[in-house]
Amino acid sequence: MTRPLALSAGDPAGVGAEIIAKAWRALRQDGPPFVVVGDAQLLASAGGDVKVRPVTGPREALDVFAEALPVIDIPLLSPVVSGQPSPSYAPQVIRWIETGVGLALSGAVSGLVTAPIAKAPLYEAGFKFPGHTEFLAELTAAERFEGARGPVMMLAAGDLRATLVTIHTAIAKVPGALDVESIVNSGLVTAQALRNDFGVANPRLAVAALNPHAGEGGALGREEIEIIAPAVRALRDLGVDAFGPAPADTLFHAEARARFDGVLCMYHDQALIPVKMLDFWGGVNITLGLPIVRTSPDHGTGFDIAGRGLARPDSLIAAIKLADQIAARRGA
């Protein structure tokens, strides 16, 4: 039986409801179908002429998807002002995510796509996790896969798939956050995802250096010698076709990308800048190493344009399509 995806509605004050409505318009005839977990009234007001249909579950959502945007309605408890985030929305935002994860874990939906959330108002309300990714790992109690553990963040755009060893870590703290174990773990999860989720039979993994010129033999830093190179050797010993550490400024042009199927980056901007340069509007964030499929748009809440009808749904549409493709590969 065909199963829809679940889509959590994100921060109510952001562009989430608007891009969800626009994505439904684009996908209503040929899918992939999805059911939104959120506030039906908010989605109806943000969607303009979009017809919203509250549903009781994923099966009913399939029946109505071509005619109306199906929503598992968990109403907000306070009014929303576009562009003005508030901790008062936090309990519902968290519940929307929890419900989506529960549907995915139960097999009622094929995967979860998450609209963007703002972390600061959640923190004000007592949210204990750095972000979506860590919260999802806790909710799914991520199991070990081939000796490695998620979550690992991947950003994908075009033919570039980049994963991160450190995520939201200050640049000054990145060197101290790197060790052989974390690089090897991220590399193993990445290689497994390239095989299982992207259909790459024998994935080739590039591993980026941390320092300019890959440390210039230690003159510009010793992380490559003492941490990254030993991790690359360990990955090869574990059967991963990995090479590096390679200077990051040589890895992302078209000819270099032809040499690998995925690249393991040491810090946030090392991966996100090339991904967004390649396709700023269509990039997708994928969480690897979880027992459920999870993708999200590669952008934030857009508070500055919320409520103005200006938000583009490209990245959300790409995230929905990619989640559907990954779910199909895992099912096969």
Coordinates of C-alpha atoms in Angstrom, one line a residue:
M1 CA 0.0 0.0 0.0
T2 CA 1.2 3.5 -0.8
R3 CA 2.0 5.5 2.3
P4 CA 2.3 9.3 2.4
L5 CA 5.1 11.3 4.0
A6 CA 4.5 13.2 7.2
L7 CA 5.4 16.9 7.2
S8 CA 5.7 18.8 10.5
A9 CA 4.6 22.4 10.1
G10 CA 7.6 24.2 11.6
D11 CA 7.6 27.6 13.4
P12 CA 4.1 29.1 13.1
A13 CA 5.5 32.6 12.7
G14 CA 7.8 31.7 9.8
V15 CA 7.3 30.7 6.2
G16 CA 6.5 27.1 6.9
A17 CA 2.7 27.2 6.3
E18 CA 3.2 29.3 3.1
I19 CA 5.8 26.9 1.5
I20 CA 3.8 23.9 2.6
A21 CA 0.7 25.3 0.8
K22 CA 2.8 26.1 -2.3
A23 CA 4.4 22.6 -2.2
W24 CA 1.0 21.0 -2.1
R25 CA -0.1 23.0 -5.2
A26 CA 2.9 21.8 -7.1
L27 CA 2.6 18.1 -6.0
R28 CA -1.1 17.6 -5.6
Q29 CA -1.6 15.8 -9.0
D30 CA 1.5 13.6 -9.2
G31 CA 2.8 13.6 -5.7
P32 CA 4.6 12.4 -3.6
P33 CA 1.6 12.7 -1.3
F34 CA 2.0 14.0 2.3
V35 CA 0.0 14.7 5.4
V36 CA 0.8 17.8 7.5
V37 CA 1.0 17.7 11.2
G38 CA 0.1 21.2 12.4
D39 CA -2.6 23.8 12.9
A40 CA -5.2 23.5 10.2
Q41 CA -6.5 27.1 10.6
L42 CA -3.0 28.5 10.3
L43 CA -2.4 26.5 7.1
A44 CA -5.7 27.6 5.6
S45 CA -5.0 31.3 6.3
A46 CA -1.4 31.0 4.8
G47 CA -2.4 29.0 1.8
G48 CA -4.7 31.6 0.1
D49 CA -7.0 29.6 -2.1
V50 CA -5.7 26.2 -0.8
K51 CA -8.4 24.0 0.5
V52 CA -7.4 22.4 3.9
R53 CA -8.9 19.2 5.1
P54 CA -8.5 18.0 8.7
V55 CA -7.9 14.2 8.6
T56 CA -7.6 11.5 11.3
G57 CA -4.6 9.8 9.9
P58 CA -2.3 9.0 6.9
R59 CA -4.7 6.6 5.1
E60 CA -7.4 9.3 4.9
A61 CA -4.8 11.8 3.7
L62 CA -4.2 9.7 0.6
D63 CA -7.8 9.8 -0.3
V64 CA -8.1 13.6 -0.2
F65 CA -4.6 14.7 -1.3
A66 CA -5.4 15.5 -4.9
E67 CA -8.3 17.8 -3.8
A68 CA -7.2 19.3 -0.5
L69 CA -4.2 19.7 1.8
P70 CA -4.6 17.0 4.5
V71 CA -3.8 18.1 8.0
I72 CA -3.6 16.2 11.3
D73 CA -4.9 19.1 13.3
I74 CA -3.1 20.0 16.5
P75 CA -4.2 23.6 17.1
L76 CA -2.1 26.3 18.5
L77 CA -3.1 27.8 21.8
S78 CA -2.3 31.4 21.1
P79 CA -2.6 33.7 18.0
V80 CA 0.2 33.9 15.6
V81 CA 1.8 37.1 14.3
S82 CA 3.9 36.5 11.1
G83 CA 7.5 37.2 11.6
Q84 CA 7.3 37.4 15.4
P85 CA 8.4 34.1 17.0
S86 CA 7.2 33.3 20.5
P87 CA 8.0 30.6 23.1
S88 CA 4.2 30.3 23.5
Y89 CA 4.1 28.2 20.3
A90 CA 6.8 25.8 21.6
P91 CA 4.6 23.1 23.0
Q92 CA 2.7 22.6 19.8
V93 CA 5.8 22.9 17.6
I94 CA 7.4 20.1 19.7
R95 CA 4.2 18.0 19.6
W96 CA 4.0 18.3 15.8
I97 CA 7.5 16.9 15.5
E98 CA 6.8 14.2 18.0
T99 CA 3.7 13.2 16.2
G100 CA 5.5 13.1 12.8
V101 CA 8.2 10.9 14.3
G102 CA 5.7 8.6 15.9
L103 CA 3.9 8.1 12.5
A104 CA 7.2 7.3 10.9
L105 CA 8.4 4.9 13.5
S106 CA 5.0 3.1 13.4
G107 CA 5.3 2.7 9.6
A108 CA 2.1 4.7 9.0
V109 CA 4.1 7.1 6.9
S110 CA 7.1 6.4 4.7
G111 CA 9.2 9.2 6.2
L112 CA 9.3 12.7 7.8
V113 CA 9.9 16.1 6.3
T114 CA 10.3 18.9 8.7
A115 CA 9.6 22.6 8.0
P116 CA 12.0 25.0 9.6
I117 CA 11.9 25.8 13.3
A118 CA 13.5 28.6 15.3
K119 CA 15.7 27.4 18.1
A120 CA 15.7 30.5 20.3
P121 CA 12.0 30.5 21.3
L122 CA 12.2 26.8 21.9
Y123 CA 15.1 27.3 24.2
E124 CA 13.1 30.0 26.1
A125 CA 10.4 27.4 26.6
G126 CA 12.8 24.9 28.0
F127 CA 13.7 22.9 24.9
K128 CA 16.9 20.9 25.8
F129 CA 18.3 20.0 22.4
P130 CA 20.6 22.0 20.1
G131 CA 18.2 21.6 17.2
H132 CA 15.9 19.4 15.1
T133 CA 18.6 16.8 14.4
E134 CA 19.5 16.0 18.0
F135 CA 15.8 16.0 19.0
L136 CA 15.0 13.5 16.3
A137 CA 17.9 11.3 17.4
E138 CA 16.5 11.2 20.9
L139 CA 13.0 10.5 19.8
T140 CA 14.0 7.6 17.5
A141 CA 16.7 6.3 20.0
A142 CA 18.9 5.9 16.9
E143 CA 20.3 2.4 16.7
R144 CA 23.8 1.5 15.6
F145 CA 24.2 0.8 11.9
E146 CA 27.3 -1.3 10.8
G147 CA 29.1 -0.2 14.0
A148 CA 28.3 3.5 13.6
R149 CA 25.7 5.8 15.0
G150 CA 23.7 8.7 13.7
P151 CA 22.7 11.4 13.5
V152 CA 24.9 12.7 10.8
M153 CA 23.9 15.8 8.8
M154 CA 24.1 15.7 5.0
L155 CA 23.4 18.6 2.7
A156 CA 22.6 17.7 -1.0
A157 CA 22.3 19.8 -4.1
G158 CA 22.8 18.6 -7.6
D159 CA 25.6 16.0 -7.7
L160 CA 27.1 17.2 -4.4
R161 CA 26.4 15.3 -1.1
A162 CA 28.3 16.8 1.8
T163 CA 28.2 15.5 5.4
L164 CA 29.5 17.1 8.6
V165 CA 31.7 15.9 11.4
T166 CA 30.9 19.0 13.6
I167 CA 27.6 20.9 13.0
H168 CA 26.7 24.0 15.0
T169 CA 30.1 24.4 16.5
A170 CA 31.9 27.8 16.8
I171 CA 35.0 27.9 14.4
A172 CA 37.3 28.5 17.4
K173 CA 36.1 25.2 19.0
V174 CA 36.1 23.0 15.9
P175 CA 39.8 21.8 16.2
G176 CA 39.1 20.6 19.7
A177 CA 35.9 18.9 18.7
L178 CA 37.6 16.7 16.1
D179 CA 38.9 13.2 16.9
V180 CA 39.5 10.1 15.0
E181 CA 36.5 8.3 16.3
S182 CA 34.0 11.0 15.3
I183 CA 35.4 11.3 11.8
V184 CA 35.3 7.5 11.3
N185 CA 31.8 7.3 12.7
S186 CA 30.6 10.0 10.3
G187 CA 32.4 8.4 7.4
L188 CA 30.8 5.0 8.1
V189 CA 27.3 6.5 8.4
T190 CA 27.9 8.4 5.2
A191 CA 29.1 5.4 3.2
Q192 CA 26.1 3.3 4.4
A193 CA 23.6 6.1 3.4
L194 CA 25.2 6.4 0.0
R195 CA 24.7 2.7 -0.5
N196 CA 21.2 2.3 1.0
D197 CA 19.6 5.7 0.5
F198 CA 21.2 6.9 -2.7
G199 CA 21.8 3.6 -4.6
V200 CA 25.6 4.0 -4.9
A201 CA 26.9 0.4 -4.9
N202 CA 30.6 1.3 -4.1
P203 CA 30.7 4.8 -2.7
R204 CA 33.8 6.9 -3.0
L205 CA 34.2 9.3 0.0
A206 CA 36.4 12.4 -0.1
V207 CA 37.5 13.7 3.3
A208 CA 38.2 17.4 3.6
A209 CA 41.2 18.8 5.4
L210 CA 40.6 21.3 8.2
N211 CA 43.5 23.8 7.5
P212 CA 44.5 25.6 4.4
H213 CA 46.6 23.5 2.0
A214 CA 45.8 20.4 4.2
G215 CA 48.0 21.8 6.9
E216 CA 51.1 22.3 4.6
G217 CA 52.9 19.3 6.2
G218 CA 52.1 20.6 9.7
A219 CA 53.2 24.2 9.2
L220 CA 49.6 25.4 9.2
G221 CA 48.3 23.0 11.7
R222 CA 48.7 19.4 12.7
E223 CA 45.1 18.2 12.7
E224 CA 45.6 16.6 9.3
I225 CA 48.6 14.6 10.5
E226 CA 47.4 13.6 13.9
I227 CA 43.6 13.2 13.5
I228 CA 42.2 13.3 9.9
A229 CA 44.8 11.2 8.1
P230 CA 44.6 8.4 10.7
A231 CA 40.8 8.5 10.4
V232 CA 41.0 8.1 6.6
R233 CA 43.3 5.1 7.1
A234 CA 40.8 3.6 9.5
L235 CA 37.9 4.1 7.1
R236 CA 39.9 2.3 4.4
D237 CA 40.7 -0.5 6.8
L238 CA 36.9 -0.8 7.5
G239 CA 36.2 -1.1 3.8
V240 CA 35.3 2.5 2.8
D241 CA 36.8 3.8 -0.4
A242 CA 38.0 7.0 1.2
F243 CA 40.7 9.5 0.3
G244 CA 42.1 12.6 2.0
P245 CA 42.6 14.8 3.8
A246 CA 42.2 16.9 0.7
P247 CA 42.4 20.7 0.7
A248 CA 38.9 22.0 0.8
D249 CA 39.5 24.6 -1.9
T250 CA 40.2 21.8 -4.4
L251 CA 37.1 19.6 -3.7
F252 CA 34.0 21.4 -5.0
H253 CA 34.5 22.3 -8.7
A254 CA 32.8 20.0 -11.3
E255 CA 35.9 18.0 -12.2
A256 CA 36.7 17.3 -8.5
R257 CA 33.1 16.3 -7.7
A258 CA 33.3 13.6 -10.4
R259 CA 36.0 11.9 -8.3
F260 CA 33.7 11.1 -5.3
D261 CA 30.1 10.3 -4.4
G262 CA 30.1 12.1 -1.0
V263 CA 32.4 14.5 0.8
L264 CA 33.0 14.5 4.6
C265 CA 33.5 18.1 5.9
M266 CA 35.0 19.1 9.2
Y267 CA 32.7 22.1 10.0
H268 CA 29.4 23.8 9.0
D269 CA 30.4 26.3 6.4
Q270 CA 32.9 24.0 4.7
A271 CA 29.9 22.0 3.5
L272 CA 27.1 24.6 3.3
I273 CA 28.8 27.3 1.3
P274 CA 29.5 25.0 -1.7
V275 CA 26.1 23.4 -1.5
K276 CA 24.3 26.8 -1.5
M277 CA 26.6 28.1 -4.3
L278 CA 25.6 25.0 -6.4
D279 CA 21.8 25.4 -5.8
F280 CA 20.8 28.0 -3.3
W281 CA 17.1 27.4 -3.6
G282 CA 17.0 23.6 -4.1
G283 CA 19.4 22.2 -1.4
V284 CA 18.1 19.6 1.0
N285 CA 19.1 18.6 4.5
I286 CA 19.0 14.9 5.2
T287 CA 19.6 13.2 8.6
L288 CA 21.6 10.0 8.2
G289 CA 21.9 7.1 10.6
L290 CA 18.3 7.2 11.9
P291 CA 15.8 4.4 11.7
I292 CA 13.4 6.7 9.9
V293 CA 13.7 8.8 6.7
R294 CA 14.1 12.5 7.5
T295 CA 14.7 15.5 5.2
S296 CA 14.1 19.2 5.5
P297 CA 14.6 22.3 3.4
D298 CA 18.1 23.8 3.5
H299 CA 16.9 27.2 4.8
G300 CA 15.5 28.7 7.9
T301 CA 12.2 30.2 9.1
G302 CA 12.3 33.3 7.0
F303 CA 10.8 35.6 9.6
D304 CA 11.8 38.7 7.5
I305 CA 9.5 37.7 4.7
A306 CA 6.8 35.7 6.6
G307 CA 3.2 36.6 5.8
R308 CA 4.2 38.5 2.6
G309 CA 3.7 35.7 0.0
L310 CA 7.4 35.9 -1.1
A311 CA 8.7 32.5 0.2
R312 CA 9.9 30.0 -2.4
P313 CA 9.0 26.4 -1.9
D314 CA 11.8 24.9 -4.1
S315 CA 13.8 23.5 -1.2
L316 CA 10.8 22.0 0.5
I317 CA 9.6 20.4 -2.7
A318 CA 13.1 19.0 -3.3
A319 CA 13.1 17.6 0.3
I320 CA 9.7 16.0 -0.2
K321 CA 10.8 14.3 -3.4
L322 CA 14.1 13.2 -2.0
A323 CA 12.4 11.7 1.1
D324 CA 10.1 9.8 -1.1
Q325 CA 13.0 8.4 -3.2
I326 CA 15.0 7.4 -0.1
A327 CA 12.0 5.7 1.4
A328 CA 11.4 3.8 -1.9
R329 CA 15.1 2.6 -1.9
R330 CA 14.9 1.5 1.7
G331 CA 11.7 -0.4 1.0
A332 CA 13.2 -2.1 -2.0

